[in-house]
Coordinates of C-alpha atoms in Angstrom, one line a residue:
X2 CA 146.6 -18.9 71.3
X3 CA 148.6 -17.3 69.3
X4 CA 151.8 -19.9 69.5
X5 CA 149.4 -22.2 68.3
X6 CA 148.6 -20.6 64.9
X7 CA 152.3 -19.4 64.2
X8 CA 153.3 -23.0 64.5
X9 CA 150.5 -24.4 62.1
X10 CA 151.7 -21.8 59.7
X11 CA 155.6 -22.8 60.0
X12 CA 154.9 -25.9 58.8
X13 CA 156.1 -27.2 54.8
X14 CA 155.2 -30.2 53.6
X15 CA 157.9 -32.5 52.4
X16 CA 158.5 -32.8 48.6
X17 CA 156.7 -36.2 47.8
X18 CA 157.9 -37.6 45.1
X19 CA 161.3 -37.2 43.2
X20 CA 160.6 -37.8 39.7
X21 CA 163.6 -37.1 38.4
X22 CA 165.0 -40.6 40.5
X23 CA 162.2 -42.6 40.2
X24 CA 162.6 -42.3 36.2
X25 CA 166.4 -43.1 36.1
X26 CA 165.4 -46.1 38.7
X27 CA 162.4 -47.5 36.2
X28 CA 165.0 -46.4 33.2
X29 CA 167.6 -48.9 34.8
X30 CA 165.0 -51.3 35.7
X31 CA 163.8 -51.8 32.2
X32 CA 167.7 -52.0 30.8
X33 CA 168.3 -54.4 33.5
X34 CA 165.0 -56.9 32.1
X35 CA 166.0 -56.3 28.2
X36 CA 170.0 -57.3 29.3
X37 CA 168.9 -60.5 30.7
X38 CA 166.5 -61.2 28.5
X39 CA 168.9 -60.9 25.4
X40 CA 171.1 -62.7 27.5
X41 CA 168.9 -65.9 27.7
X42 CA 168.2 -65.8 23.9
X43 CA 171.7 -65.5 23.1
X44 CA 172.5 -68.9 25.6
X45 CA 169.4 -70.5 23.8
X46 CA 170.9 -69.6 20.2
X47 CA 174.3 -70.6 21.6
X48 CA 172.7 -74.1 22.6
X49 CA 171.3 -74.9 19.5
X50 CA 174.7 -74.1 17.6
X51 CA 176.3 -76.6 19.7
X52 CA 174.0 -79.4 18.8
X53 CA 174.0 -78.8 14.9
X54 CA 175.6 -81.8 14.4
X55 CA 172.2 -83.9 15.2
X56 CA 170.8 -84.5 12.1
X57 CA 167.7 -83.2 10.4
X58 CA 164.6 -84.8 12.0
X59 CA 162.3 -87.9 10.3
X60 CA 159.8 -86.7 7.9
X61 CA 156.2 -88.5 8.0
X62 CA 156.1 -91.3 5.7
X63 CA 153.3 -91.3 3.3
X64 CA 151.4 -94.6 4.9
X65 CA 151.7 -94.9 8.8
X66 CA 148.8 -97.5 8.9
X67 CA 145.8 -97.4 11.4
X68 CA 146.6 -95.7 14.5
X69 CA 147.7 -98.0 17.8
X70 CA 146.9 -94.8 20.3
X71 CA 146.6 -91.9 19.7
X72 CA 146.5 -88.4 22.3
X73 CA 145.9 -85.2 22.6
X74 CA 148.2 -83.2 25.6
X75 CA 151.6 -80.7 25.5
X76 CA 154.9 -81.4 24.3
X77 CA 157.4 -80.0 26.9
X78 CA 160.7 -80.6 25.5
X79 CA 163.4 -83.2 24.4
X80 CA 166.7 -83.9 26.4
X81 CA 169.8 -85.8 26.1
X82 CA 168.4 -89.7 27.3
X83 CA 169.0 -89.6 31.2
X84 CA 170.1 -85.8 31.6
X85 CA 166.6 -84.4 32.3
X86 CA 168.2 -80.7 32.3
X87 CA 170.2 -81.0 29.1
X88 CA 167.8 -79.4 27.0
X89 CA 168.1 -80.3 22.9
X90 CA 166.8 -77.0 21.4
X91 CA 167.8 -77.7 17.7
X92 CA 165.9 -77.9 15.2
X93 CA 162.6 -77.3 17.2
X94 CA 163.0 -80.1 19.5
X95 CA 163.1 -77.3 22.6
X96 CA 159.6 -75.6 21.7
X97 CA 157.1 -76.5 23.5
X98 CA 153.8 -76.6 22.4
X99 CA 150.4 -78.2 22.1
X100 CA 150.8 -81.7 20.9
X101 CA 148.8 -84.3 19.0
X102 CA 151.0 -87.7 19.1
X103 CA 149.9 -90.5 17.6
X104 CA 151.6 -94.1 17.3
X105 CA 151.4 -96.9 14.8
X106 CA 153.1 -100.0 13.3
X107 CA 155.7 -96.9 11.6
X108 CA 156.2 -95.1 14.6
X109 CA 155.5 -92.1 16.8
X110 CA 153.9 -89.3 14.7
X111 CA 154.2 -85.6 16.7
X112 CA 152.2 -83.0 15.2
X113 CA 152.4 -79.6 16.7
X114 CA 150.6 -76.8 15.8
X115 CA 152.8 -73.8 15.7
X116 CA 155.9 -75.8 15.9
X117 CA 158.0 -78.1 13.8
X118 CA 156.4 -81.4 13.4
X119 CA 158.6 -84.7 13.9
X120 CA 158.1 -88.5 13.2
X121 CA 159.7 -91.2 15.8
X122 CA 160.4 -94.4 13.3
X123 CA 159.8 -97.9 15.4
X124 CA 163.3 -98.7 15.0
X125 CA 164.6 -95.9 16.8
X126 CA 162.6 -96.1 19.7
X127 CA 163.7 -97.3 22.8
X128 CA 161.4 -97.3 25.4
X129 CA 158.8 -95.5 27.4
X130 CA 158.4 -94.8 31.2
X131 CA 156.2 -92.3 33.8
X132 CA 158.3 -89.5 35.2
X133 CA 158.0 -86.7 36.9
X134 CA 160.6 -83.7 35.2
X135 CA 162.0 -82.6 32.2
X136 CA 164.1 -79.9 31.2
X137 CA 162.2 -77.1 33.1
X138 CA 158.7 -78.7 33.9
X139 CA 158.1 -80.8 37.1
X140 CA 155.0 -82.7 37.9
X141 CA 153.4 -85.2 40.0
X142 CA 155.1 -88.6 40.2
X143 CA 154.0 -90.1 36.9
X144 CA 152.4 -87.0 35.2
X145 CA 154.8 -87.1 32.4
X146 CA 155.2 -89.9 29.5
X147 CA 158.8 -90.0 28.5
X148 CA 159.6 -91.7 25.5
X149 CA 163.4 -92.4 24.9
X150 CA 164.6 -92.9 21.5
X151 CA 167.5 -92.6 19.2
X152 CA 168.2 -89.9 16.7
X153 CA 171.4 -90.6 15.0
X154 CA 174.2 -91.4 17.0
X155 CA 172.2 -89.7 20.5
X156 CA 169.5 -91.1 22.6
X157 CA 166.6 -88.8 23.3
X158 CA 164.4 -88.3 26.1
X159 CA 160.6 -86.4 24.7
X160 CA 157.8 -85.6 27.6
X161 CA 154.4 -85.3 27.1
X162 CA 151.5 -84.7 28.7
X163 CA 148.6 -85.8 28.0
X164 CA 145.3 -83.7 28.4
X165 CA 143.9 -87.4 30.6
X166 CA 146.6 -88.2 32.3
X167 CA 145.1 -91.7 33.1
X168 CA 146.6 -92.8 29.7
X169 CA 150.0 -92.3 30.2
X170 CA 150.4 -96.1 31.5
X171 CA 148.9 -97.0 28.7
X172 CA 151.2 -95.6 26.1
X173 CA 154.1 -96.6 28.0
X174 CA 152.8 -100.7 28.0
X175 CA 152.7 -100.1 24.6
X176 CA 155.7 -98.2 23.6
X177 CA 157.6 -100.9 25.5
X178 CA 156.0 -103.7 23.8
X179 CA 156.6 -102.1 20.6
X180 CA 160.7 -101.4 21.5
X181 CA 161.0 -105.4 23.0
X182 CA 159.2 -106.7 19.6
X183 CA 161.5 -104.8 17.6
X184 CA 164.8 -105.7 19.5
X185 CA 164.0 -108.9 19.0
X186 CA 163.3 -108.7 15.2
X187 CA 166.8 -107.7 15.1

């Protein structure tokens, strides 16, 4: 019996934790984050010096007239017309946010709360379709309403998303109506 008991006495638990390693680890962790994190700002900021040459964005005109449509959904970004990853981040266009559009005989009116508002005049629009990406957000064939339109010497692409998706088709009809009756005013 006694072999027994000297053996049970011989024993030493292991050290459990190294604190001094699992600091520097978490320390290096958390530099790691905040260095790729500043790196991503810095490429967004970088991004948006190469595109200040597009010119300041449409303010509201005083009288729109009566509204065509109007809805209520997300604005998830603006790209270069037919690059769906070439994000536009100047002057706002790359925020995304809660949006209210609304359209009339003037154009597309984007309010967002939180972000810079912008104004779409009918003659620079240039169509409408149903997509399923932009810039960073993908969706369900036909869960995003892409208007196209041209801002100085660029085309655009915008996507929305509105809060009833069953109106996308709608505002695309009429977006496209809108662009054909103005190309043909021309």
């Amino acid at each position: 019996m006694t072999p027994v008991i000297l053996l049970a006495e011989a024993k030493k638990s292991a050290e459990v934790t190294d604190w001094g390693a699992r600091i520097g680890w978490l320390v290096g962790l958390a530099l790691f984050i905040a260095l790729v994190y500043w790196l991503m700002r810095e490429g967004w900021k970088w991004r948006g010096t190469l595109q200040a040459g597009l010119p300041p964005l449409p303010a509201v005109p005083e009288d729109t007239g009566p509204a065509r449509l109007s809805m209520s959904g997300r604005y998830h970004g603006s790209t270069t017309a037919g690059q769906w990853l070439d994000r536009i981040v100047a002057h706002g266009l790359g925020t995304r946010s809660r949006a209210e559009l609304t359209l009339t005989d003037a154009g597309l009116e984007v309010e967002r709360p939180g972000a810079a508002d912008f104004f779409v005049p009918r003659a620079a629009l240039r169509g409408a379709r149903l997509d399923k990406g932009i810039a960073g957000k993908v969706l369900t064939e036909g869960g995003l309403l892409v208007v196209t339109w041209q801002h100085g010497d660029k085309l655009i692409d915008s996507g929305f998303r509105s809060d009833r998706s069953a109106e996308h088709a709608e505002w695309a009809d009429t977006l496209n109506q809108m662009t054909n009756d103005t190309e043909g005013a021309r």
